Amino acid sequence: MSPIALVTGGTKGLGLVTAQRLLADGYRVFVCGRNDPGDLGALEFIRCDVRDPQDVAAMVADIRAKAGPVRVLVNNAGGSPPSDAATASPRFAEKIVGLNLMAPLWLSQAVHADMAEHGGSIINISSVSALRPSPGTSVYAAAKGGLLALTRSLANEWGPNIRVNAVVVGYIETEQTETTYGTDEAQSGISRNIGLKRLGRSAEIADAVAYLASDAASYVSGAVLEVHGGGERPAFLDVLEQAGQL
């Protein structure tokens, strides 16, 4: 019987590529979202609002009844539109924190009992926004930073049968690349500022997730794996260059 994996937000973008990679690795893969995406091939869709703990518990129980206990959980669902921190409404902030921090907690709680008994791996998808200032998405950055703290704490609290890790995602190409990063010229400018001089590929994040889910990472827990191409060049260096001081 194939082990069971659940990828939240796995109907498109990075989540879909990750779900397809786990499927190729031999998992029976469930994906969830609020809207049915239609045909996903061998991936199995369950409608769920991951911000609702009761909805989450019902989904995990449904998966258990259909296929067995979840062995790999990828908390991928997340994101945020731009928002000025000075005027972000309480409702907006609650939704962003709910999706990016509380939802991974509800999902982790929902799979905890089965994983504690049968073993399992939880992989939280975070962002470079958690590691550096993120003006315009401060609430999102705070939530993703909290997700890293949650990762480390759960890894220590829930061992030895449950491993909990995080992947910090950099600038990644998806079907929404132009919407996210602008024109080809803008993307080239962003790329020049990254150590590896290019945007990342969704498959490269999926590779990191597949590693953390596998036995090759059997002694990796509480880790934060930064998949960001070497990070961003500090802006002050450009200022010094323009001033002729570098």
Coordinates of C-alpha atoms in Angstrom, one line a residue:
M1 CA 0.0 0.0 0.0
S2 CA 1.3 3.4 -1.0
P3 CA 2.1 5.9 1.9
I4 CA -0.3 8.9 2.0
A5 CA 0.8 12.4 1.5
L6 CA -1.4 15.6 1.8
V7 CA -0.3 18.8 0.1
T8 CA -2.4 21.9 1.0
G9 CA -2.8 24.4 -1.8
G10 CA -1.7 21.6 -4.1
T11 CA -4.0 22.4 -7.1
K12 CA -1.7 24.9 -8.8
G13 CA 1.7 26.5 -8.8
L14 CA 4.4 25.3 -6.4
G15 CA 1.9 23.0 -4.5
L16 CA 0.8 21.2 -7.7
V17 CA 4.5 20.6 -8.8
T18 CA 5.3 19.3 -5.3
A19 CA 2.2 17.0 -5.2
Q20 CA 3.2 15.6 -8.6
R21 CA 6.7 15.0 -7.4
L22 CA 5.5 13.0 -4.3
L23 CA 3.2 11.1 -6.6
A24 CA 6.2 10.1 -8.8
D25 CA 8.0 9.0 -5.6
G26 CA 5.3 6.5 -4.9
Y27 CA 2.9 8.3 -2.6
R28 CA -0.8 8.4 -2.8
V29 CA -1.3 12.1 -2.9
F30 CA -4.3 14.2 -1.7
V31 CA -4.5 17.9 -2.4
C32 CA -6.9 20.4 -1.0
G33 CA -8.3 23.8 -1.7
R34 CA -11.5 25.8 -1.5
N35 CA -12.4 25.4 -5.2
D36 CA -12.4 22.2 -7.2
P37 CA -9.8 22.6 -10.0
G38 CA -11.1 19.8 -12.2
D39 CA -9.0 17.0 -13.6
L40 CA -5.7 16.6 -11.7
G41 CA -4.9 13.1 -13.0
A42 CA -3.9 10.7 -10.2
L43 CA -3.9 13.4 -7.6
E44 CA -7.0 13.2 -5.3
F45 CA -8.8 16.5 -4.5
I46 CA -10.6 17.3 -1.3
R47 CA -12.4 20.6 -0.8
C48 CA -11.3 22.3 2.5
D49 CA -10.8 25.7 4.0
V50 CA -7.6 25.1 5.9
R51 CA -8.2 28.2 8.1
D52 CA -11.1 26.3 9.7
P53 CA -9.9 23.7 12.2
Q54 CA -13.2 21.7 12.0
D55 CA -13.0 21.5 8.2
V56 CA -9.3 20.4 8.6
A57 CA -10.2 17.7 11.1
A58 CA -13.0 16.4 8.8
M59 CA -10.7 16.3 5.8
V60 CA -8.0 14.3 7.6
A61 CA -10.6 11.9 8.9
D62 CA -11.9 11.5 5.4
I63 CA -8.5 10.7 4.0
R64 CA -7.9 8.2 6.8
A65 CA -11.2 6.5 6.0
K66 CA -10.4 6.4 2.3
A67 CA -6.8 5.5 2.3
G68 CA -5.1 5.4 5.7
P69 CA -3.1 7.7 7.9
V70 CA -1.3 10.7 6.5
R71 CA 2.4 10.0 6.6
V72 CA 3.6 13.2 4.9
L73 CA 2.0 16.6 5.3
V74 CA 3.1 19.6 3.2
N75 CA 1.7 22.9 4.6
N76 CA 2.0 24.8 1.3
A77 CA -1.2 26.9 1.2
G78 CA -0.4 30.5 1.9
G79 CA 0.2 34.0 0.4
S80 CA -0.9 37.6 0.8
P81 CA -1.8 40.6 -1.3
P82 CA 0.2 43.8 -0.6
S83 CA -1.0 45.7 2.4
D84 CA 0.1 48.8 4.2
A85 CA 0.9 47.8 7.8
A86 CA -0.4 51.1 9.1
T87 CA -3.9 50.5 7.7
A88 CA -4.3 46.7 7.6
S89 CA -7.6 45.9 9.1
P90 CA -8.0 43.4 11.9
R91 CA -10.0 41.2 9.6
F92 CA -7.3 41.2 7.0
A93 CA -4.5 40.5 9.5
E94 CA -6.5 37.7 11.0
K95 CA -7.1 36.1 7.6
I96 CA -3.4 36.3 6.6
V97 CA -2.2 34.9 9.9
G98 CA -4.9 32.3 9.8
L99 CA -3.8 31.1 6.4
N100 CA 0.0 31.3 6.8
L101 CA 0.5 30.3 10.5
M102 CA -2.7 28.9 12.1
A103 CA -3.7 26.7 9.3
P104 CA -0.4 24.8 9.4
L105 CA -0.9 24.3 13.2
W106 CA -4.5 23.0 12.7
L107 CA -3.3 20.6 10.0
S108 CA -0.4 19.4 12.1
Q109 CA -2.7 18.8 15.1
A110 CA -5.1 16.9 12.8
V111 CA -2.3 14.4 11.7
H112 CA -0.5 14.3 15.0
A113 CA -2.1 11.2 16.6
D114 CA -1.7 9.1 13.4
M115 CA 1.9 10.2 12.9
A116 CA 2.8 9.7 16.5
E117 CA 1.7 6.1 16.1
H118 CA 2.9 5.3 12.6
G119 CA 5.6 7.9 12.0
G120 CA 5.5 10.9 9.7
S121 CA 7.0 14.0 8.3
I122 CA 5.6 17.5 8.3
I123 CA 7.1 20.1 5.9
N124 CA 6.1 23.7 6.3
I125 CA 6.6 26.0 3.3
S126 CA 7.9 29.4 4.5
S127 CA 9.3 32.3 2.6
V128 CA 12.4 34.6 2.4
S129 CA 9.9 37.2 3.8
A130 CA 10.4 35.5 7.1
L131 CA 14.1 36.2 7.1
R132 CA 14.4 39.9 5.9
P133 CA 12.3 43.0 6.0
S134 CA 9.2 42.7 3.9
P135 CA 7.6 46.2 3.6
G136 CA 4.2 46.0 2.1
T137 CA 3.6 42.5 3.4
S138 CA 4.5 42.8 7.0
V139 CA 1.7 40.7 8.4
Y140 CA 2.6 37.9 5.9
A141 CA 6.2 38.2 6.9
A142 CA 5.3 37.9 10.6
A143 CA 3.2 34.9 10.0
K144 CA 5.9 33.1 8.0
G145 CA 8.4 34.0 10.7
G146 CA 6.1 32.5 13.2
L147 CA 5.9 29.3 11.1
L148 CA 9.6 28.8 11.4
A149 CA 9.4 29.1 15.2
L150 CA 6.5 26.7 15.2
T151 CA 8.5 24.3 13.0
R152 CA 11.4 24.2 15.5
S153 CA 9.2 23.9 18.6
L154 CA 7.0 21.1 17.1
A155 CA 10.2 19.2 16.0
N156 CA 11.4 19.1 19.5
E157 CA 8.0 18.5 21.2
W158 CA 6.8 15.8 18.8
G159 CA 9.8 13.6 18.3
P160 CA 10.8 10.8 18.0
N161 CA 8.2 9.6 15.5
I162 CA 7.3 12.9 13.8
R163 CA 9.9 15.0 12.0
V164 CA 9.0 18.7 11.4
N165 CA 11.0 20.8 9.0
A166 CA 10.6 24.0 6.9
V167 CA 11.6 25.1 3.4
V168 CA 12.3 28.8 3.0
V169 CA 11.3 29.6 -0.6
G170 CA 13.0 32.3 -2.6
Y171 CA 11.9 33.8 -5.9
I172 CA 10.4 31.0 -7.9
E173 CA 9.0 30.7 -11.4
T174 CA 5.4 29.5 -11.6
E175 CA 2.5 30.0 -14.0
Q176 CA 2.0 33.4 -12.2
T177 CA 5.6 34.6 -12.7
E178 CA 4.7 37.7 -14.6
T179 CA 2.0 38.6 -12.2
T180 CA 4.4 38.2 -9.2
Y181 CA 7.7 39.5 -10.6
G182 CA 6.7 41.7 -13.6
T183 CA 8.1 41.9 -17.1
D184 CA 11.1 39.9 -18.4
E185 CA 13.2 43.0 -17.8
A186 CA 12.0 43.2 -14.2
Q187 CA 12.7 39.5 -13.7
S188 CA 16.2 39.9 -15.1
G189 CA 16.8 42.7 -12.6
I190 CA 15.7 40.5 -9.8
S191 CA 17.8 37.6 -11.1
R192 CA 20.9 39.8 -11.1
N193 CA 20.5 40.4 -7.4
I194 CA 20.4 36.7 -6.5
G195 CA 23.5 34.7 -5.9
L196 CA 22.8 32.1 -8.6
K197 CA 21.6 34.9 -11.0
R198 CA 18.3 33.4 -11.9
L199 CA 14.8 32.7 -10.5
G200 CA 14.3 29.3 -9.0
R201 CA 12.1 26.6 -10.5
S202 CA 9.1 25.0 -8.8
A203 CA 10.7 21.5 -9.3
E204 CA 13.7 22.6 -7.2
I205 CA 11.4 23.3 -4.2
A206 CA 9.6 20.0 -4.8
D207 CA 13.0 18.3 -4.7
A208 CA 13.7 19.9 -1.3
V209 CA 10.3 18.7 0.0
A210 CA 10.9 15.2 -1.4
Y211 CA 14.2 15.0 0.4
L212 CA 12.7 16.1 3.7
A213 CA 9.9 13.6 3.3
S214 CA 12.3 10.8 2.6
D215 CA 14.4 8.4 4.7
A216 CA 17.5 10.2 3.5
A217 CA 16.4 12.9 5.9
S218 CA 15.8 10.5 8.8
Y219 CA 17.9 12.6 11.3
V220 CA 16.7 16.0 10.0
S221 CA 14.1 17.6 12.2
G222 CA 13.6 21.2 13.2
A223 CA 15.7 22.3 10.2
V224 CA 15.0 25.4 8.1
L225 CA 16.2 24.6 4.5
E226 CA 16.8 27.8 2.6
V227 CA 16.2 27.3 -1.1
H228 CA 16.7 30.8 -2.4
G229 CA 19.7 30.6 -4.8
G230 CA 22.2 32.2 -2.5
G231 CA 20.0 35.0 -1.3
E232 CA 19.8 38.7 -2.3
R233 CA 22.7 41.1 -2.6
P234 CA 22.4 43.8 0.1
A235 CA 21.2 47.1 -1.4
F236 CA 23.8 49.2 0.4
L237 CA 26.5 47.7 -1.9
D238 CA 24.7 49.3 -4.9
V239 CA 24.6 52.6 -3.1
L240 CA 28.3 52.4 -2.4
E241 CA 29.0 51.5 -6.0
Q242 CA 27.0 54.4 -7.3
A243 CA 28.9 56.7 -5.0
G244 CA 32.2 55.3 -6.2
Q245 CA 33.1 53.9 -2.9
L246 CA 33.2 50.3 -3.8

